[in-house]
XYZ file of C-alpha atoms in Angstrom:
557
model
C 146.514 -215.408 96.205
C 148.419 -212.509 98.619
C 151.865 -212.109 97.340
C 154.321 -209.634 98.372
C 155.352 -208.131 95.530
C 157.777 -205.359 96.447
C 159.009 -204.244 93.003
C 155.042 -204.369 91.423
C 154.800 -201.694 94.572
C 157.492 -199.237 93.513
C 155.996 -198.873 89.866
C 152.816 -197.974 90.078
C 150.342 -195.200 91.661
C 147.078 -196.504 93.732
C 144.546 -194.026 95.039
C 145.263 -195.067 98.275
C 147.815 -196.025 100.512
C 147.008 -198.131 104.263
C 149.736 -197.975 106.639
C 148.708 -200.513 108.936
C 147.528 -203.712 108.872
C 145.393 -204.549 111.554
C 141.296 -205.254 111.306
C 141.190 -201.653 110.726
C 143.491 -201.276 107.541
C 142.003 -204.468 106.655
C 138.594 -202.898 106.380
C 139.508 -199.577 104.780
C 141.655 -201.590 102.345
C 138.704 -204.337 101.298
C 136.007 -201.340 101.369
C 138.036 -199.053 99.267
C 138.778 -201.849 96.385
C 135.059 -203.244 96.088
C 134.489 -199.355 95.775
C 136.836 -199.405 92.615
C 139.753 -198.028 94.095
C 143.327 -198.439 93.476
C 144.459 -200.122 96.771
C 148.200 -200.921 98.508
C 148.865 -202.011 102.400
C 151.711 -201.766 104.065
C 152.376 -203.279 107.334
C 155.395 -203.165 108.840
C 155.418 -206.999 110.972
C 153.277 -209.354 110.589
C 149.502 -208.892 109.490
C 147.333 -208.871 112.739
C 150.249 -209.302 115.039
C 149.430 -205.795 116.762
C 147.071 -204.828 118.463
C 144.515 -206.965 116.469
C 146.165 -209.534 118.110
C 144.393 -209.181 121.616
C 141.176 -210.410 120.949
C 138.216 -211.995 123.626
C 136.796 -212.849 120.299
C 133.518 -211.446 120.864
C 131.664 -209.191 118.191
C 129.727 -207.171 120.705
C 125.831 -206.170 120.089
C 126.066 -203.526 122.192
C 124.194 -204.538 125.388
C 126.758 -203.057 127.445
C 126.384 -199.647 125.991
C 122.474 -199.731 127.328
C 124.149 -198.511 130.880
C 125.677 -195.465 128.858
C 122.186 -194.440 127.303
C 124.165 -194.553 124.089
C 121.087 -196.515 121.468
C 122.598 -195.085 118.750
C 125.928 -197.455 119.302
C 123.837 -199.761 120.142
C 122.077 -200.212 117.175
C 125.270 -199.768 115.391
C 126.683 -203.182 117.024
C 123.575 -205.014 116.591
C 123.880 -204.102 112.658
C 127.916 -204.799 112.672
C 127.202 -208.074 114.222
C 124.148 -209.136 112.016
C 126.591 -207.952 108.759
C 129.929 -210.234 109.819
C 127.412 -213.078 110.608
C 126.268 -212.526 106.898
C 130.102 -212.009 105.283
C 131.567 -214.520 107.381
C 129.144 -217.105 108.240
C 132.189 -219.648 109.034
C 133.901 -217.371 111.408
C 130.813 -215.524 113.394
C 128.525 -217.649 115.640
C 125.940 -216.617 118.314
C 127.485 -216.622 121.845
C 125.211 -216.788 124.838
C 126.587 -214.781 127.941
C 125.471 -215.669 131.609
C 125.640 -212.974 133.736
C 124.497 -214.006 137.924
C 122.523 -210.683 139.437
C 123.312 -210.176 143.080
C 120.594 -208.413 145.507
C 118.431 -206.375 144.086
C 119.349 -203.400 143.486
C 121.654 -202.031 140.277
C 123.148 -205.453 140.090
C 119.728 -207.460 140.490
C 117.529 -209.357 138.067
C 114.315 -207.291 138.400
C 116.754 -204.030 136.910
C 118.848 -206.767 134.476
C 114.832 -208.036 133.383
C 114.450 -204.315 132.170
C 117.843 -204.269 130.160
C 117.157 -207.180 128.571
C 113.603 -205.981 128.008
C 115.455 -203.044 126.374
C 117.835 -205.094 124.236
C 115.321 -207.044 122.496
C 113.483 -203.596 121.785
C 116.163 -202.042 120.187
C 117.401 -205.316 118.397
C 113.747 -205.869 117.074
C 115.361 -206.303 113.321
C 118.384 -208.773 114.535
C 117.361 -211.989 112.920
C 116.683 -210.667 109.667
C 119.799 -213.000 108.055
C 117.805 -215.477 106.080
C 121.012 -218.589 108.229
C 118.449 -219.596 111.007
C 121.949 -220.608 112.808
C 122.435 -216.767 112.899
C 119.580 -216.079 114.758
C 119.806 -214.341 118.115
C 117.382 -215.650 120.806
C 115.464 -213.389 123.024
C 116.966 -212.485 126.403
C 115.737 -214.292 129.474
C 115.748 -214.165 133.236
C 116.987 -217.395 135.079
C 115.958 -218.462 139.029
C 118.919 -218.964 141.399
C 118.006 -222.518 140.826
C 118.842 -222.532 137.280
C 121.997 -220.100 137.359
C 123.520 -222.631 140.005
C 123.070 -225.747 138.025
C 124.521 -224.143 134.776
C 127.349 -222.597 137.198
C 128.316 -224.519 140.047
C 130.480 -223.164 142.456
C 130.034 -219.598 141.667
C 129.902 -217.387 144.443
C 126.470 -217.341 145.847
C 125.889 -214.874 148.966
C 123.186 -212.522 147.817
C 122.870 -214.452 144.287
C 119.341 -213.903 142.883
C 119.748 -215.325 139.533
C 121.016 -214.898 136.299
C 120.036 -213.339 132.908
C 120.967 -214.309 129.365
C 121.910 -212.577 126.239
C 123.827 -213.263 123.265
C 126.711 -211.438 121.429
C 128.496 -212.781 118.722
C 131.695 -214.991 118.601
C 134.355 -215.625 115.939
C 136.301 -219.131 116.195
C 139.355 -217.378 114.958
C 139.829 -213.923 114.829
C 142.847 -213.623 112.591
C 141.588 -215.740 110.032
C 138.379 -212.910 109.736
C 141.398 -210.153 109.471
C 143.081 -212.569 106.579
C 139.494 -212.896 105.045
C 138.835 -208.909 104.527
C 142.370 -208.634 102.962
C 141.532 -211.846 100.699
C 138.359 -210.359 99.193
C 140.406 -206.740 98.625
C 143.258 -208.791 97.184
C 140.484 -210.513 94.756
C 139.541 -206.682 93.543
C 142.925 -205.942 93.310
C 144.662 -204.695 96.519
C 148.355 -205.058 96.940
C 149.528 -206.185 100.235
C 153.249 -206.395 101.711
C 153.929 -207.312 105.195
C 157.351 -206.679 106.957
C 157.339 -203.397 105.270
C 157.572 -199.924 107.522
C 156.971 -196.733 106.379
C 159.968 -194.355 107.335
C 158.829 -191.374 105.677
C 156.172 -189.177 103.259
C 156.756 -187.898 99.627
C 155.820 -184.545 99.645
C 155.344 -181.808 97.468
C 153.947 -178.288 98.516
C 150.980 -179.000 101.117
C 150.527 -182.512 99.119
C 151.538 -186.151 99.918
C 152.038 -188.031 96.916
C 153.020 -191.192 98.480
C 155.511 -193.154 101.348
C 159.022 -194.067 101.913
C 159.073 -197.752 102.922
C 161.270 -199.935 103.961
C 161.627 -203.244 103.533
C 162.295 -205.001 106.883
C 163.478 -208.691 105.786
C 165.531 -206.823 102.851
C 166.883 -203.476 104.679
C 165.647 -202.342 100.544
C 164.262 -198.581 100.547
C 161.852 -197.811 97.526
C 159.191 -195.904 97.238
C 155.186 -196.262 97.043
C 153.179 -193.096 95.223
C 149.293 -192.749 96.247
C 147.019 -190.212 96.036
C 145.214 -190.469 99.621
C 147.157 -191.927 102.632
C 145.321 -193.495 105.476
C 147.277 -194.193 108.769
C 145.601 -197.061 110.587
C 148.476 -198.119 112.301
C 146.550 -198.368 115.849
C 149.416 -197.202 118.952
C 151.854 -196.231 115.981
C 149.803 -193.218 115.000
C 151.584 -191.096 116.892
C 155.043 -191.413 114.858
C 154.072 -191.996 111.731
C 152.045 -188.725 112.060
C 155.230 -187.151 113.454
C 157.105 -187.857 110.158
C 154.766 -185.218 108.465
C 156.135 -182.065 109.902
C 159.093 -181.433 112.088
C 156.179 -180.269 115.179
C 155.201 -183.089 117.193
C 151.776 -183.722 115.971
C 148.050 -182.631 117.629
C 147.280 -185.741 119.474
C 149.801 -187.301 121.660
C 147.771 -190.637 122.664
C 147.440 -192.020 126.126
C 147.665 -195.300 125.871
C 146.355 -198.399 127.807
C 147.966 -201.726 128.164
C 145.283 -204.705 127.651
C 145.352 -208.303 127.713
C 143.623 -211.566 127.595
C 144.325 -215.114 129.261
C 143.547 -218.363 128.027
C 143.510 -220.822 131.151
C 142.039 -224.614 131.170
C 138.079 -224.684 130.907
C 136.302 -222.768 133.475
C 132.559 -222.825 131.916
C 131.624 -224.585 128.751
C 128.086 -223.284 127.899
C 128.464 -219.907 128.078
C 130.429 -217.277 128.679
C 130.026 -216.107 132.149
C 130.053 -212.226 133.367
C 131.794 -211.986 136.666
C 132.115 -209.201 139.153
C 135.625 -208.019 140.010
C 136.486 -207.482 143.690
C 136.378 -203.557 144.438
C 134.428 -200.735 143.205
C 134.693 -199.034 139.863
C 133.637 -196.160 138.389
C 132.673 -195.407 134.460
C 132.211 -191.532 134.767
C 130.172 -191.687 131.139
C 128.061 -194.234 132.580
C 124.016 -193.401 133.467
C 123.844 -196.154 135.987
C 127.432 -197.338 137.784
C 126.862 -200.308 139.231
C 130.416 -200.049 140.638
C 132.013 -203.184 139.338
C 133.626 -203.759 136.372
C 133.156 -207.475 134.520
C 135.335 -210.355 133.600
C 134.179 -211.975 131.170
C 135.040 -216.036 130.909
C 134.514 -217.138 127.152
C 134.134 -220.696 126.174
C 136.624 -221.302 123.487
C 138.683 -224.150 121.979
C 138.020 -226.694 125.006
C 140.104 -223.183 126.947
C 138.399 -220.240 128.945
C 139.382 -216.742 127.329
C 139.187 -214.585 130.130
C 139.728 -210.717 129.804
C 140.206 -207.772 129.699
C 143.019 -206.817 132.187
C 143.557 -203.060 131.539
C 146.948 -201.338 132.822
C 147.970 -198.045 132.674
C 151.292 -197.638 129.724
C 153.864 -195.078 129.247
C 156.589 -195.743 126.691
C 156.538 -196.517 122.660
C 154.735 -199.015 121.451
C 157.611 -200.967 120.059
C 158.661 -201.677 123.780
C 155.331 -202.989 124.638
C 155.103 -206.253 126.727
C 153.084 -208.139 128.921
C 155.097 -208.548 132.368
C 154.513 -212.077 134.663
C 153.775 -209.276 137.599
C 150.893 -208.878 135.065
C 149.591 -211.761 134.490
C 150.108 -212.538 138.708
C 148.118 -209.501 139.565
C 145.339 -211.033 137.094
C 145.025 -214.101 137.733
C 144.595 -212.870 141.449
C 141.603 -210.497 140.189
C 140.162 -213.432 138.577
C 140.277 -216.013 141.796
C 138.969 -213.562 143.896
C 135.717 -213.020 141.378
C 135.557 -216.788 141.463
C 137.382 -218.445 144.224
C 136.746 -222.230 142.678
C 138.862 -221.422 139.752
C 142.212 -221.311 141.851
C 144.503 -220.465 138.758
C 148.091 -220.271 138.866
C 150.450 -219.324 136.547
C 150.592 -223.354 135.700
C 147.226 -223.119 134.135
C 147.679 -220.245 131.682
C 148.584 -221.342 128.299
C 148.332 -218.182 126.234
C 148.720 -214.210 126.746
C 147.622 -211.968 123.983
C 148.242 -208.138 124.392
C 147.845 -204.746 123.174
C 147.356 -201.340 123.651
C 143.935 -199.277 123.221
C 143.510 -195.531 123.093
C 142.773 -194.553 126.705
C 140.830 -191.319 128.153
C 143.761 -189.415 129.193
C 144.653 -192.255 131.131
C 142.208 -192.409 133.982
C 138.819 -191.655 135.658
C 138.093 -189.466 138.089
C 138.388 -192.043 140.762
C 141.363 -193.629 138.603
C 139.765 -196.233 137.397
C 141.422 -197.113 133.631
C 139.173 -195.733 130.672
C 139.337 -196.154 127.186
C 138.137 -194.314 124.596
C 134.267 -194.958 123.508
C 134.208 -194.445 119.553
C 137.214 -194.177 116.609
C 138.279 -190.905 115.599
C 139.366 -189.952 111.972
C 140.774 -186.440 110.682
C 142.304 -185.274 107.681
C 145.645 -183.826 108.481
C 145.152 -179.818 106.964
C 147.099 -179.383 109.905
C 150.407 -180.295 108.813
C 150.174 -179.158 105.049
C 148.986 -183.036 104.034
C 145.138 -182.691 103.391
C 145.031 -185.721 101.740
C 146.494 -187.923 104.945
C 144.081 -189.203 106.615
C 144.633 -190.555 110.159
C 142.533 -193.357 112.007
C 142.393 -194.965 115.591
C 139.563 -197.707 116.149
C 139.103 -198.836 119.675
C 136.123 -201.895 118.840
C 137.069 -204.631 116.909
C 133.538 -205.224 116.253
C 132.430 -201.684 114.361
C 135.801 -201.821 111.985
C 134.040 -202.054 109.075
C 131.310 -199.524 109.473
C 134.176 -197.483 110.985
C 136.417 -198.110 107.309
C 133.034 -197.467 105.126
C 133.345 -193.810 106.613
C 137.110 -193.377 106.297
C 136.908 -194.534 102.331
C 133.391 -192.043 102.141
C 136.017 -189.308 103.090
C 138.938 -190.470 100.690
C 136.458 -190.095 97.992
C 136.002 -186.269 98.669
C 139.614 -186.105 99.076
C 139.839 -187.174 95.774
C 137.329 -184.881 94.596
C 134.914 -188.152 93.498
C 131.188 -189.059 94.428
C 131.862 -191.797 96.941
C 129.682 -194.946 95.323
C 127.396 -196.605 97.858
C 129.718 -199.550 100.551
C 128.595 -203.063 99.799
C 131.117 -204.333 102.442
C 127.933 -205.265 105.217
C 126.567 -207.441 102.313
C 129.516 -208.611 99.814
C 130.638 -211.932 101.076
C 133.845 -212.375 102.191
C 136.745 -214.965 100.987
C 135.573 -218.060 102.508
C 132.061 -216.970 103.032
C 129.841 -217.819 100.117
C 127.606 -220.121 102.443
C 124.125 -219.874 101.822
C 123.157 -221.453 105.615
C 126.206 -222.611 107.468
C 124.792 -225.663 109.078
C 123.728 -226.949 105.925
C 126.521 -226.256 104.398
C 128.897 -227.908 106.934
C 126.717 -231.231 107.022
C 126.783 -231.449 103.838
C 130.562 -231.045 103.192
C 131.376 -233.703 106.209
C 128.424 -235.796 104.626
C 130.542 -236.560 101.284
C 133.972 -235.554 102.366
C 136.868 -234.621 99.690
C 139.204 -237.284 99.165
C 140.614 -239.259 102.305
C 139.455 -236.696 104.668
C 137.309 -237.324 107.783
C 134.479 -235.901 109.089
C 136.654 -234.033 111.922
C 139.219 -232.929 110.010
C 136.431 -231.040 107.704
C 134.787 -229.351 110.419
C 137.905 -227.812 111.458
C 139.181 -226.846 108.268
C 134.917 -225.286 107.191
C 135.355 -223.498 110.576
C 138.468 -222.264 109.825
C 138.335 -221.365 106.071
C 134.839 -221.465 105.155
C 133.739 -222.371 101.356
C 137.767 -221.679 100.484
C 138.913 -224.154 102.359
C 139.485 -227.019 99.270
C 141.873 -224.177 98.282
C 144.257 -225.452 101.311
C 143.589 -228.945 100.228
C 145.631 -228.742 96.682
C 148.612 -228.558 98.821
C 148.111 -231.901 100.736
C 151.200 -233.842 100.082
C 151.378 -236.873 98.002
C 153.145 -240.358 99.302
C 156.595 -238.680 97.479
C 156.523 -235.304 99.716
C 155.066 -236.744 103.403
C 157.351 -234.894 105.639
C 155.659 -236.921 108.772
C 156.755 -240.272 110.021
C 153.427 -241.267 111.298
C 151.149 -240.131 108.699
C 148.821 -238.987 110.514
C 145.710 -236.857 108.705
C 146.239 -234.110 111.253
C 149.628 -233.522 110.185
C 149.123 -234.202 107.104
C 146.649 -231.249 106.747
C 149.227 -228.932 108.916
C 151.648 -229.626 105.829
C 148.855 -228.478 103.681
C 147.769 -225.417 105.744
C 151.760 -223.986 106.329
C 152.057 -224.335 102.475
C 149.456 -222.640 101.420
C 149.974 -220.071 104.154
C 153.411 -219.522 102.429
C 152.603 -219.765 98.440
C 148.947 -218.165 99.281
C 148.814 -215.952 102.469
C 152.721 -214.328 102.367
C 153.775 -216.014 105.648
C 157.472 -215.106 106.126
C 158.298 -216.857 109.860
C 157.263 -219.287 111.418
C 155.191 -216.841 114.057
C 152.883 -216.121 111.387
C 152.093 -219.825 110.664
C 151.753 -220.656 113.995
C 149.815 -217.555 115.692
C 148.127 -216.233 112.579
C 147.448 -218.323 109.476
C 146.967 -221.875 110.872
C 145.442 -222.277 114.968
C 148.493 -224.537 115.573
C 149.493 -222.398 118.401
C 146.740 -220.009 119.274
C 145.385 -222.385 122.054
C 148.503 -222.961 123.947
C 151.924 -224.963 123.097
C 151.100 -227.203 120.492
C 153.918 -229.821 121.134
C 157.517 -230.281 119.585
C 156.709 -232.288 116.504
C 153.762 -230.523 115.137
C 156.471 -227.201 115.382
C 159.047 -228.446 113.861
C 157.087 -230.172 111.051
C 156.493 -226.068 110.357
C 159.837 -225.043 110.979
C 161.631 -227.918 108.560
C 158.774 -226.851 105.720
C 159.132 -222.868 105.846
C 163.195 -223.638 106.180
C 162.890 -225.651 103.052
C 160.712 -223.062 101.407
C 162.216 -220.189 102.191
C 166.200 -222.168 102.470
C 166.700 -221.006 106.022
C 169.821 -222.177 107.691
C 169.826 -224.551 110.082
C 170.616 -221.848 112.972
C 167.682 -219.696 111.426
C 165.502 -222.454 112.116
C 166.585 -222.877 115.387
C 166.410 -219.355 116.244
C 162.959 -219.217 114.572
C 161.542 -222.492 116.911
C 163.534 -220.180 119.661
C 161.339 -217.309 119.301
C 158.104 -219.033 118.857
C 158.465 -221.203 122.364
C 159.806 -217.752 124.126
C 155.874 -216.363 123.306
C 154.223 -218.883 125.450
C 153.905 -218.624 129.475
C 156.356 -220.313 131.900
């Protein structure tokens, strides 16, 4: 159970303090405490609602690295996305990915038969997870034939074929970020959203802990740690700057990113499409010259990303403009004329920014930065800060296994072996997922259907009968009809308020329930979450209606 408990905060000392709360922070913070550490979080909105938020909700396995040269990464995704298939066997599935070859050259099957060839070489040890639904097929070549029966209308001058792979997919991305901070709340992390850090305690060339402030409170108290780690993504930058009165060593270039979700373009697989123009990767080996959308099955929607743009200004003031989303859509219809979207068929936006190679290729094409950097900050007289910026939502937990290896020097202590690639997390004690999920819906709990099990398994994994003590009985229905679906959604926004420390009714919608995550839900289903989280948490009736306000303003159109 994650509660924010602000004045448990102010009277005690952790070994480490996480400023950020993003899949990063998440990771350092569940590593650190299953390595015995004293742990507290801060984030200063909502957990995940950064940059975490922007996700195509693929876990790479690094086939797209094989045109860099770069094995070594390589093998590093294929290992990250064998070990969140094994912690979170309800939230990571195997995704196959489509990709047409045109002519025969760079872009042709006889060169995409050798990558593939490649893939399976380096991946040899993939299916090692003992789930058989976890297993990752070989890669195969498809005819023309084959490629245009699995995608009609795609465009087909110079199409030779297709080849298959498979990455990895998670049904719901912020419910993995909620599970890492579960399992480091079960070893005894603290966590607080809405809190910001304003400033550092400092004495001589040591921190010895944060200024925060809380944000729903205006409160000011203080948190004392013995190792500080900044993983506060596109806020690095100032937070850094509150250690010394000189701007600090890395001023970040930053790139604006975004995904779409649009009505269902492909429902197999995710499809690999070439945008119109050339570009240029200057680190790759072998440019083929166009840069990939990718169209992700997902939700009965099509995910479709990643639109990169270059930013200037703080993060605070980031946004995602409709001239965006126009220019987009356009670079989309051109790759594939028969979708014809308009801004009538987008029903979600999710943004962020990424660390960018100072801004722009040679040719000025948009590049982002290939691996996460972490330093100690020496620099500044605080050698026990430590700041990291992940770029790959896929390697943030091998990424956080080396930031808490280097906390535990900072501290002086042997760093004890990371368990966090095998240690189950919160929701994920599932032997074989299939078998598990038939045999939940087989002999479902109480009134429950089959349906409404395989959403709430996919959702919440082996925890989800947790979310199921806070059905409501005949005295506290709050829905005329009765229905089972909203019925459960009374559950769900309980639990994410008594359980999960949701403060507004954004972070029921967007990131503790999938109410909202797949487009406008409708008017009743939001205000049966707006009337419980006023009655909870004895909003007014104007907050309530500024609340509702908000959440409708985040959707398109």
């Amino acid at each position: 159970m994650m509660t924010r408990n602000l004045p448990r905060l102010a009277n005690a000392r952790y070994d480490v303090a996480v400023v950020g709360g993003g899949i990063y922070g998440a990771c350092v913070a569940w590593d650190a405490s299953l390595r015995g550490l004293s742990v507290v979080l801060l984030e200063q909105g909502d957990i995940g609602s950064g940059t975490s938020a922007n996700s195509l909700k693929i876990i790479h396995g690094g086939f797209r690295y094989l045109q860099h040269g770069d094995f070594t990464r390589m093998r590093e995704s294929i290992q990250e996305q064998m070990a969140l298939m094994r912690i979170a066997p309800h939230l990571v599935h195997p995704l196959p990915v489509l990709i047409p070859t045109y002519g025969h050259g760079l872009r042709g099957k006889e060169v995409f038969a050798c990558a593939l060839a490649i893939n399976d070489l380096i991946g040899f040890d993939r299916n090692r997870l003992d789930d058989p639904q976890k297993h990752i097929p070989r890669g195969r070549i498809l005819s023309r034939r084959q490629v245009l029966e699995l995608l009609p209308n795609i465009p087909e001058h110079d199409l030779t074929g297709g080849g298959v792979f498979h990455d990895g997919m998670v049904y719901n991305s912020e419910r993995l970020l909620l599970s890492f901070l579960h399992s480091a709340e079960s070893m005894g992390a603290e966590v607080a959203n809405y809190v910001k850090v304003v400033g550092y305690l400092k004495t001589n060339d040591q921190v010895r802990g944060l200024e925060a402030e809380d944000r729903l409170s205006g409160e000011r108290f203080q948190v004392e740690a013995n190792v500080v780690v900044n993983a506060c993504g596109p806020w690095l930058d100032q937070t850094e700057d509150m250690l010394s009165d000189q701007p600090g060593n890395r001023k970040g270039s930053w790139v604006k990113a975004f995904n779409i979700l649009t009505r269902p373009l492909f429902s197999s697989y995710a499809v690999g499409l070439a945008a119109r123009g050339s570009y240029s990767d200057d680190r790759a080996l072998l440019n083929k010259g166009k840069r990939l959308l990718f169209m992700v099955p997902w939700r009965n929607c099509s995910l479709i990303g990643t639109s990169y743009r270059s930013y200037e200004g703080k993060p605070d003031a980031f946004r995602i403009s409709e001239e965006d989303i126009h220019e987009f859509l356009q670079e989309i219809n051109q790759a594939y004329p028969q979708a014809a979207l308009t801004m009538k068929d987008v029903a979600m936006v999710n943004g962020g920014l990424l660390p960018g190679v100072n801004g722009e290729s040679r040719r000025g094409d948009i590049q982002l930065e290939s691996e996460a950097f972490i330093r100690t900050r020496e620099d500044v007289g605080a050698r026990n800060v430590i700041s990291l910026l992940g770029v790959k939502f896929t390697t943030a937990r091998r990424v956080a296994e080396h930031v808490v290896d280097r906390v535990f020097r900072v501290l002086g202590r042997t760093p004890s072996p990371s368990q966090t690639a095998l240690a189950p997390l919160y929701g994920g004690n599932i032997g074989r997922f299939q078998e598990f999920l038939s045999q939940e819906m087989k002999c479902p709990p109480g009134r429950l259907s089959q349906k409404a099990v395989h959403r709430l398994i996919h959702n919440y994994g082996s925890s989800y009968r947790a979310v199921l003590r806070y059905l409501p009985d005949s005295s506290e229905r709050n829905n005329p009809d009765g229905s089972e679906s909203m019925e459960i959604l009374q559950a769900e926004v309980r639990y994410a308020l008594r359980e999960e420390m949701a403060q507004r009714l954004s972070d029921v919608v967007f990131r503790r329930t999938e109410l909202g995550t797949a487009g406008y839900p409708g008017d009743k289903p939001l205000n049966l979450c707006a009337d419980i989280l006023s009655q909870e948490l004895g909003w007014s009736e104007r907050r309530t209606l500024q609340e509702l306000a908000m959440v409708r303003g985040l959707y398109p159109g």
